Coordinates of C-alpha atoms in Angstrom, one line a residue:
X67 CA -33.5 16.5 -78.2
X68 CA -35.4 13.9 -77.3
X69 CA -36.5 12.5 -80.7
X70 CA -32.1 12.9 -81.4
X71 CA -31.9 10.3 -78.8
X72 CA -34.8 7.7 -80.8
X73 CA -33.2 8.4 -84.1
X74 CA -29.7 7.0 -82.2
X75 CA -31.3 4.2 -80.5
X76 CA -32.7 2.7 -84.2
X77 CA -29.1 2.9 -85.8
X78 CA -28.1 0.6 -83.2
X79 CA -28.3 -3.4 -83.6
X80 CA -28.1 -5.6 -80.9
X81 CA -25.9 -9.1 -82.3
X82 CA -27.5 -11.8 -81.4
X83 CA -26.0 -15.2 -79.7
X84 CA -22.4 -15.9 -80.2
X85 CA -22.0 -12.6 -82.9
X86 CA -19.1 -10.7 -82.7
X87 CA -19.7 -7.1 -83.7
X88 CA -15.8 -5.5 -83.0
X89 CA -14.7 -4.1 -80.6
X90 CA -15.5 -4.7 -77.1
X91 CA -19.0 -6.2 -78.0
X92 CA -18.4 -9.7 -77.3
X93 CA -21.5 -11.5 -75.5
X94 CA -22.2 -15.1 -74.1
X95 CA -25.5 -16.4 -72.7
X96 CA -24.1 -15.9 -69.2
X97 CA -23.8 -12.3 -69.9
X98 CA -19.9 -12.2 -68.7
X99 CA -18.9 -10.5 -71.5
X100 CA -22.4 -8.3 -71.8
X101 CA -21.6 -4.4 -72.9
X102 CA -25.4 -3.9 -72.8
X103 CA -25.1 -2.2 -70.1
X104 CA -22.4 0.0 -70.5
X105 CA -24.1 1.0 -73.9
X106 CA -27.4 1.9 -71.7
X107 CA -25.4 4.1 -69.5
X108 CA -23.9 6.1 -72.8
X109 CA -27.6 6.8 -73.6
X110 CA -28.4 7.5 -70.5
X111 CA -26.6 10.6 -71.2
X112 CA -28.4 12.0 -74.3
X113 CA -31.8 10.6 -72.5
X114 CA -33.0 13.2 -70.0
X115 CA -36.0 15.3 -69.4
X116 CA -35.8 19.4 -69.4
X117 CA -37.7 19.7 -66.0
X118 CA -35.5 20.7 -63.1
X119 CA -34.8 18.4 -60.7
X120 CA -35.8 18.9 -56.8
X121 CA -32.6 19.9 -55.2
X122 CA -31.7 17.2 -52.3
X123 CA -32.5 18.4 -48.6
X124 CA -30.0 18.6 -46.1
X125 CA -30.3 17.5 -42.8
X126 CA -30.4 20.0 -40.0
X127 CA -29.0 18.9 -36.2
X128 CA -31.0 20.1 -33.5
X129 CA -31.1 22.1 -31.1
X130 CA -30.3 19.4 -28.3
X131 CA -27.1 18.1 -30.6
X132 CA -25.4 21.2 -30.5
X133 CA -25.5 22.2 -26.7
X134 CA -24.2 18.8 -25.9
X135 CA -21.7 19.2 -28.2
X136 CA -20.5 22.2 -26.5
X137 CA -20.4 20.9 -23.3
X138 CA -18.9 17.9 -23.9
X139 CA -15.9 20.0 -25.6
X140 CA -16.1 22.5 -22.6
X141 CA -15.4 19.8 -19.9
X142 CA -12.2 18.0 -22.1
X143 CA -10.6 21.3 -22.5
X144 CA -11.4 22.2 -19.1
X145 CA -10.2 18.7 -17.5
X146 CA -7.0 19.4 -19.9
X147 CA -6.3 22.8 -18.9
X148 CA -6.3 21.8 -15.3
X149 CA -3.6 19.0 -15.8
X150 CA -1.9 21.3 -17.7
X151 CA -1.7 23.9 -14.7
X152 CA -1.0 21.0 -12.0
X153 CA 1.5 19.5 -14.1
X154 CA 3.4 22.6 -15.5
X155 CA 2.8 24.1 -11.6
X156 CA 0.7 27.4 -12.6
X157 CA -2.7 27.9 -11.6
X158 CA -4.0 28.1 -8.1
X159 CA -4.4 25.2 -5.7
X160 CA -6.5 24.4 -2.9
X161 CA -4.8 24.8 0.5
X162 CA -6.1 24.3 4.2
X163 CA -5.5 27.2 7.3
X164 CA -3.7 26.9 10.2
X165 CA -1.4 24.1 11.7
X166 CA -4.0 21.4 11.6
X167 CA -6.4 18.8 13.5
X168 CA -5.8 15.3 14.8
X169 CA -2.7 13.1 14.6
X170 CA -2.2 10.8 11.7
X171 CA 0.7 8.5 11.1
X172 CA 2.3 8.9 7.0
X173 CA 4.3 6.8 5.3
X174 CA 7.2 7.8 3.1
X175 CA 7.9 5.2 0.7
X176 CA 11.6 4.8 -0.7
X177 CA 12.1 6.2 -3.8
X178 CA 9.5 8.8 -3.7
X179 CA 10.1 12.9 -4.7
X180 CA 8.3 16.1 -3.3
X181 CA 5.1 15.4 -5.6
X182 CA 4.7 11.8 -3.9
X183 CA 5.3 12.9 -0.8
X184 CA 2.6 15.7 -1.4
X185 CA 0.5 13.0 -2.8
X186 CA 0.8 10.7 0.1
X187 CA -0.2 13.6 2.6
X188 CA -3.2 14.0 0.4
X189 CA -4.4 11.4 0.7
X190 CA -4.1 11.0 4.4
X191 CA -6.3 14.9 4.4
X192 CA -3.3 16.2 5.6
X193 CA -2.9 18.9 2.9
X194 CA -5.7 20.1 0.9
X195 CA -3.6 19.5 -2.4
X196 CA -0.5 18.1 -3.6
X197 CA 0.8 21.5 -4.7
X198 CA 0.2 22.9 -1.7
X199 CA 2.9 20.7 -0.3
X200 CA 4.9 21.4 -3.3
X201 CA 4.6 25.1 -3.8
X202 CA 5.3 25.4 0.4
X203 CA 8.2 23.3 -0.1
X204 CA 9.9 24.9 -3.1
X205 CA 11.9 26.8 -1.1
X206 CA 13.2 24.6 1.3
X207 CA 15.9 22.2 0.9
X208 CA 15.1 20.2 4.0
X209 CA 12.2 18.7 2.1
X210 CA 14.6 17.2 -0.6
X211 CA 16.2 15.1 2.3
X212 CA 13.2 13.7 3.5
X213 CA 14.0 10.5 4.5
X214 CA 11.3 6.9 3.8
X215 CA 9.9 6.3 6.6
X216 CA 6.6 7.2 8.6
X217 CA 5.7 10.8 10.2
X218 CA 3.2 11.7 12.6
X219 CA 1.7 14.8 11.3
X220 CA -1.8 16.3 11.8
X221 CA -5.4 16.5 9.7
X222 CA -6.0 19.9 7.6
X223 CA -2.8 21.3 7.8
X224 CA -1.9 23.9 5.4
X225 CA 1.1 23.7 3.0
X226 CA 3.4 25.6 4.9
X227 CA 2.8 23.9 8.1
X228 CA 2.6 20.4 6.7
X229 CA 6.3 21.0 5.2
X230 CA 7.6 22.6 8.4
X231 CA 6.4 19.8 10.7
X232 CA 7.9 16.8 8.3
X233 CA 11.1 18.2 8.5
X234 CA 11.4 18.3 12.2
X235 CA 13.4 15.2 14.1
X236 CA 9.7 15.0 16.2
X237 CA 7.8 14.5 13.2
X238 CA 10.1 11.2 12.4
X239 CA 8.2 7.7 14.2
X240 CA 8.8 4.1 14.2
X241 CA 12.5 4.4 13.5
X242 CA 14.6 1.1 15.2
X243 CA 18.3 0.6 15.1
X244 CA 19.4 -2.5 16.0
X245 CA 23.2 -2.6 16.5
X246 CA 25.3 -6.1 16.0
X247 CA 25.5 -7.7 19.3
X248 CA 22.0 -6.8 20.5
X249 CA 20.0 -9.9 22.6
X250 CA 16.7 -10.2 22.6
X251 CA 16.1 -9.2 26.2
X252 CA 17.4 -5.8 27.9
X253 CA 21.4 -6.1 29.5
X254 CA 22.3 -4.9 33.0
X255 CA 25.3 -2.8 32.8
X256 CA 27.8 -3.1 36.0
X257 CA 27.1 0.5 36.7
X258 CA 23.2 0.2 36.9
X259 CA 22.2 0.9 33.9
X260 CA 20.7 -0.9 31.1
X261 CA 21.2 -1.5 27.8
X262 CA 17.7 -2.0 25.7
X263 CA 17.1 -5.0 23.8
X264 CA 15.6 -5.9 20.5
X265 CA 12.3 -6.3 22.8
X266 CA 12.7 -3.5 24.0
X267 CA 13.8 -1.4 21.0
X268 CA 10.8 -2.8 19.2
X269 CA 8.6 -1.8 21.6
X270 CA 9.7 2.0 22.0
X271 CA 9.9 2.0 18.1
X272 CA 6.4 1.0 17.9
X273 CA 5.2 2.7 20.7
X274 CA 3.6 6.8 19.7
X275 CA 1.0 8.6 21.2
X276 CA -1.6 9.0 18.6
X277 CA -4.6 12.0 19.5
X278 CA -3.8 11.5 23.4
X279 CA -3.5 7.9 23.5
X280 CA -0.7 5.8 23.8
X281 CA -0.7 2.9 20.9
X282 CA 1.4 -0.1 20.4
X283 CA 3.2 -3.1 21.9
X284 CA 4.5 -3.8 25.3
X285 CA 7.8 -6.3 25.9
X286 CA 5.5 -8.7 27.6
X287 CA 3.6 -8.8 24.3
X288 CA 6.2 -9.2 21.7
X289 CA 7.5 -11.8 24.0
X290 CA 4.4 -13.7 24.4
X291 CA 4.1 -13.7 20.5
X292 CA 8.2 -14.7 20.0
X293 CA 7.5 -17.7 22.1
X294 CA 4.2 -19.0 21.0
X295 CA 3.5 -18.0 17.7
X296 CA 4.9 -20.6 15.3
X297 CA 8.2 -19.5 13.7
X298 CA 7.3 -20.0 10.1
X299 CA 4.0 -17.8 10.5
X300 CA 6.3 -15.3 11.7
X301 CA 8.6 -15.0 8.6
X302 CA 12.0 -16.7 10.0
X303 CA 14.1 -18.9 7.3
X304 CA 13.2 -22.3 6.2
X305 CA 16.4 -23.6 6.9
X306 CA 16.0 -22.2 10.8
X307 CA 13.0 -23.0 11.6
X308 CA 13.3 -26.5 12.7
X309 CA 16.5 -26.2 14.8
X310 CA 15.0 -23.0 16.4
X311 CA 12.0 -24.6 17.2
X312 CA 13.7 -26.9 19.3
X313 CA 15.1 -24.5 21.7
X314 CA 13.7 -23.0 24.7
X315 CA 10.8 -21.1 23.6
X316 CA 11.5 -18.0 24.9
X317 CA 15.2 -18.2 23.2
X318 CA 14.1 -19.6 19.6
X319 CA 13.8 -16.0 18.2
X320 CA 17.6 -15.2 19.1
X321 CA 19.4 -14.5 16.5
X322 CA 16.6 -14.4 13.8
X323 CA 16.5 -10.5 14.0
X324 CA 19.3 -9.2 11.9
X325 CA 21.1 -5.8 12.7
X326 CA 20.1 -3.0 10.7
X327 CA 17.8 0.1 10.7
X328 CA 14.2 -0.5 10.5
X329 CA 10.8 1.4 10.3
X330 CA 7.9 0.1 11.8
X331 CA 4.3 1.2 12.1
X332 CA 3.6 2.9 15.3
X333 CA 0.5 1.5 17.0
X334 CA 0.5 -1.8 15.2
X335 CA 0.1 -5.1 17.1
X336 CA 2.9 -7.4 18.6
X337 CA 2.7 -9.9 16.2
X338 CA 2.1 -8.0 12.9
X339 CA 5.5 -5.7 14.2
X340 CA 7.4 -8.6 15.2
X341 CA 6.6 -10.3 11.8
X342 CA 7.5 -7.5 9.6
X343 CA 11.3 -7.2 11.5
X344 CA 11.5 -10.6 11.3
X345 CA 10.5 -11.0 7.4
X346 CA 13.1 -8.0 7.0
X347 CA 15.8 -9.9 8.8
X348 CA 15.5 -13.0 6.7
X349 CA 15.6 -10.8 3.6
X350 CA 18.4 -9.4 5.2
X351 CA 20.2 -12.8 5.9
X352 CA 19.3 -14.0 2.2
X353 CA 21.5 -11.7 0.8
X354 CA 24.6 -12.2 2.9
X355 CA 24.0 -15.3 1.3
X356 CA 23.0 -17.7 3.5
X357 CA 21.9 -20.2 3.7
X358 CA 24.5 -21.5 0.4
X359 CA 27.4 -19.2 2.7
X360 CA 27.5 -22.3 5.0
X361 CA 27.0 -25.2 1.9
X362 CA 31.3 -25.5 2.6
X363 CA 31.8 -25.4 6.2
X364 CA 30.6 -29.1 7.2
X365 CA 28.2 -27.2 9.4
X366 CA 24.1 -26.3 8.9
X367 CA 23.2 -22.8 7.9
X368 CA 22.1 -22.0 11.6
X369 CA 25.1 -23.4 13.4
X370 CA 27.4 -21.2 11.3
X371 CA 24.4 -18.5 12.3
X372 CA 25.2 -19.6 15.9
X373 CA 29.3 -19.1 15.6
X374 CA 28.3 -16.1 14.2
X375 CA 27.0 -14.8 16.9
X376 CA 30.3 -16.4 19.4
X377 CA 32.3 -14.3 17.2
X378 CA 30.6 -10.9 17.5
X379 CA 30.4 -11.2 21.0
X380 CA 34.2 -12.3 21.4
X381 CA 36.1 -9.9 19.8
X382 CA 35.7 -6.6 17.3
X383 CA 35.9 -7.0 13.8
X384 CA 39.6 -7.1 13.0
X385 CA 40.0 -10.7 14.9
X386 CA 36.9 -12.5 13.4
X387 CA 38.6 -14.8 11.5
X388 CA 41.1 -15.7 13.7
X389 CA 38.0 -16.2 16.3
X390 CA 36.6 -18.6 14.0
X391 CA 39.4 -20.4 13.3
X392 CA 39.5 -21.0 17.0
X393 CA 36.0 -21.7 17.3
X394 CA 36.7 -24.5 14.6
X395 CA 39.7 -25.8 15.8
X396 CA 38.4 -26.7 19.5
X397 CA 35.2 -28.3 17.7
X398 CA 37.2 -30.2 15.9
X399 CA 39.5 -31.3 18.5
X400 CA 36.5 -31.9 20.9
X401 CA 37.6 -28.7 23.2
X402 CA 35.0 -26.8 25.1
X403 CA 34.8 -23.4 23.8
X404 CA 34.7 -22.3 27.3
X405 CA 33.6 -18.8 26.0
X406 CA 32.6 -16.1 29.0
X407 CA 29.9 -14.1 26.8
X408 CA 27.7 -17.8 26.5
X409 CA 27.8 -17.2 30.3
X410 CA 26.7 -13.7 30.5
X411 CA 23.8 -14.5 27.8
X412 CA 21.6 -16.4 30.3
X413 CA 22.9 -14.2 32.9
X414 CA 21.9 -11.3 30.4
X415 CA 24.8 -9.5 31.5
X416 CA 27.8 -8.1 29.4
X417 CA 30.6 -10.3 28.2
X418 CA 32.7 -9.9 30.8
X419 CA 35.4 -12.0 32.6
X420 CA 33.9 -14.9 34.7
X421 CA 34.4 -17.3 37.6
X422 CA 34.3 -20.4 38.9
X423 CA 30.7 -19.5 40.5
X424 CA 29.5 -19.0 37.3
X425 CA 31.4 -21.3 35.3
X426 CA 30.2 -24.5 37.5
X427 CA 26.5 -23.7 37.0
X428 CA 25.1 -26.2 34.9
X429 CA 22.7 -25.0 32.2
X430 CA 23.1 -25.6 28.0
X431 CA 24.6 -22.1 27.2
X432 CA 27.4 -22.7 29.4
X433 CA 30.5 -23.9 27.1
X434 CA 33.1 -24.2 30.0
X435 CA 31.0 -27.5 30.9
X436 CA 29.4 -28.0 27.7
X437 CA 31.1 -29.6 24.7
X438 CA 29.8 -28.0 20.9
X439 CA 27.8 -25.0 20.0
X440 CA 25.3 -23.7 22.2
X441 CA 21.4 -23.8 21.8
X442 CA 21.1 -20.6 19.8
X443 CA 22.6 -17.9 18.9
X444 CA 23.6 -15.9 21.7
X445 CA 22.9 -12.3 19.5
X446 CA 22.1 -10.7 16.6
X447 CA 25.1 -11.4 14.1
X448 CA 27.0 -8.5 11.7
X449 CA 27.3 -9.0 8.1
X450 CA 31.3 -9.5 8.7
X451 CA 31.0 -12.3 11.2
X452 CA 28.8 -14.4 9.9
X453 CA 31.0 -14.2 6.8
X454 CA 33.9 -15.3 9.3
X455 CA 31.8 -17.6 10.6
X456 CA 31.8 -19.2 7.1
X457 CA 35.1 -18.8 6.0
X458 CA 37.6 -18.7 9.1
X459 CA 41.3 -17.5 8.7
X460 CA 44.0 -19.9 8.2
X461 CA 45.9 -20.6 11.6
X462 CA 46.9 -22.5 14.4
X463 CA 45.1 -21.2 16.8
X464 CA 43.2 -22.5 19.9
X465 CA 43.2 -20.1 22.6
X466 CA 42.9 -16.2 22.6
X467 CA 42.0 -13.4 24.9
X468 CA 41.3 -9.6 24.5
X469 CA 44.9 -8.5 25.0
X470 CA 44.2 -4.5 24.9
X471 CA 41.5 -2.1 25.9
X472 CA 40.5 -1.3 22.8
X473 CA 39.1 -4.6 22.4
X474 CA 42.1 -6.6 20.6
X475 CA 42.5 -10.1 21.4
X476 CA 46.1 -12.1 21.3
X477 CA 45.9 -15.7 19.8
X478 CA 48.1 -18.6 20.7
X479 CA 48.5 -22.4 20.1
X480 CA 49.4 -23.5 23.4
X481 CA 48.1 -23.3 26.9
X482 CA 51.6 -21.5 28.2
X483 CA 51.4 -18.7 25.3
X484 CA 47.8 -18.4 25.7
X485 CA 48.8 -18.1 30.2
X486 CA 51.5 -15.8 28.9
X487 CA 49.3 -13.6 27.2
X488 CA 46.2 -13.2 30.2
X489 CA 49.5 -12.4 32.4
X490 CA 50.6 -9.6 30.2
X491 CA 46.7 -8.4 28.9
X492 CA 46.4 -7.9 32.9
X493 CA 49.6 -5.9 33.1
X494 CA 47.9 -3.5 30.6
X495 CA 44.9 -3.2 32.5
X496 CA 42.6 -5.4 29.1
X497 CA 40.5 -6.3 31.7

């Protein structure tokens, strides 16, 4: 074999310079077109020895390589089979005993589901596990309804307990309703009693008794805050803020605090609750559309605020607009409003029919001797009468007077149909 492979190599003649020899065999002195080397690797393949050749080791892992290996896989399919059993709700779940610990105050944010929820609690240690919650709650609709919000519920509780206390009207804290109407300070009803205002309602909302102690704000406190605390640190509108701060400071808040259902933190300070209702309320008044709602009445976005307010006091909702045609009409004309609720506001009292004592005290709320709008609002204003406050009904109107029990006022455009209509509202016992 081997002398085969001299024999070939003598037949072969290597051209020299420039030669062509056929073929594929063309060569230059930069070797571009060299075949050399592809004839070397042809004889390469008749040129080989008859000894064996050492077979090529392979490499081994060690020991160490392996048992990693294995527990590196062990942990992802065990990290895997355990979402697998949380999300597909199999598997068991870690759960507390008994009906729990301390008191601890939960939010439930809008939007949230059963797992949130769950969630939510475990991360307060109420429940041991999400699916505790869950799995306690599956059969129990209440838990569906479960409203945003915050609950005081207790530490360690166990599934079931956990879903049968947030379900129960107790559990429910820091709920505030504040109806259209509402003043800042409480009302004293002819009959004794009083009526709570947004101070007030604020303060109960806020107020919980937390592990034995009693936590939150006091009137006096959210008071202190409304009149001191600048108005703009405490979320009300740009365009309010300077005509408000102008008004007697413990007044400038009135009518900043929408109506509306709110939920506050129980045990939070005055000024951190009063800011959050107040923030709300301007939110709130931004999308009735103010303050562009009052760009076409010739009027600033908080004196339509402030007829607002005349007009949810005045009358119910039917007459708004003929309210605030009247209200625009006497401003126009340079009439006093001479309006008995503005009375009753400083006198914080119900709108109900006044007198001369009254009327003949002199003070800046009281429109029978007072020409304009008063001060501030006089109350927090409905959706439907600032929206009447901004676009009045079409009439002649300058006088009216709540005509029936129900609340309905009669409207005239003259002084003797406006006397004609207190004789007859009188007749059917109106007032």
């Amino acid at each position: 074999m081997a002398g085969h492979a001299r024999g070939r190599r003598a037949q072969e003649q290597r051209p020299g310079r420039g030669e062509f020899t056929g073929g594929c065999g063309v060569t230059d002195g930069l070797g571009l077109f060299d075949n050399s080397r592809r004839h070397d690797q042809h004889d390469d393949e008749y040129d080989y020895d008859d000894e064996p050749r050492e077979p090529r080791r392979k490499k081994r892992r060690s020991p160490t390589f392996w048992v990693v290996a294995v527990v590196v896989v062990a942990i992802i399919a065990g990290g895997a089979w355990y979402g697998v059993t949380q999300v597909l709700g199999f598997g068991g779940f870690d759960d507390y005993a008994g009906s729990g610990d301390s008191d601890v105050v939960v939010e439930v944010k809008a939007g949230q589901g059963t797992a949130d929820i769950g969630a939510a609690l475990k991360e307060k240690d109420v429940v041991a596990s999400s699916r505790a919650f869950t799995s306690a709650g599956e059969d129990q609709p209440k838990v569906k309804a479960i409203q945003p919000g915050y609950y005081l519920m207790k530490t360690k509780m166990s599934g079931k307990a956990a879903v049968d206390r947030i379900i129960t009207k107790d559990a429910r804290v820091g709920q505030l309703q504040i109806r259209a109407g509402t003043q800042l300070d409480d009302i004293k009803q002819p009959d004794g009693k009083t009526t709570p205002g947004i101070f007030s309602l604020i303060s109960n909302a806020g107020t919980a008794t937390i592990n034995g102690k009693k936590a939150g704000p006091t009137v006096e406190e959210l008071r202190k805050v409304a009149e001191n605390t600048d108005l703009a640190q405490l979320g009300a509108p740009a365009w309010a803020v300077p005509f408000a701060t102008q008004a007697e400071p413990k007044r400038r808040l009135e009518g900043l605090i929408t109506p509306g259902v709110y939920d506050v933190e129980p045990g939070l300070g005055a000024q951190e609750l009063l800011t959050k209702v107040v923030k709300d309320s301007a939110t709130t008044l931004d999308g009735w559309g103010m303050p562009a709602l009052a760009a076409k009445t010739g009027y600033t976005p908080y004196q339509v605020l402030i007829m607002g307010s005349l007009i949810e006091r005045e009358g119910i909702e039917k007459d708004f607009g003929k309210i605030s045609r009247v209200i625009y009409r006497r401003l126009a004309d340079n009439i006093r409003l001479g309006f008995d609720s503005t009375i009753n506001y400083v006198l914080d009292r119900p709108t109900i029919t006044t007198d001369g004592s009254v009327r003949n005290t002199p003070g800046p709320y009281n429109s029978y001797l007072n020409f304009g709008l008063t001060p501030t609002p006089i109350a927090a204003t409905s959706k439907a009468a600032l929206q009447a406050a901004a676009k009045p009904a079409d009439g002649p109107w300058v006088f009216f007077v709540k005509c029936e029990k129900d609340g309905t006022s009669c409207f005239a455009e003259t002084q003797a149909q406006h006397d004609q209509n207190i004789r007859d509202a009188r007749a059917r016992g109106a007032y």
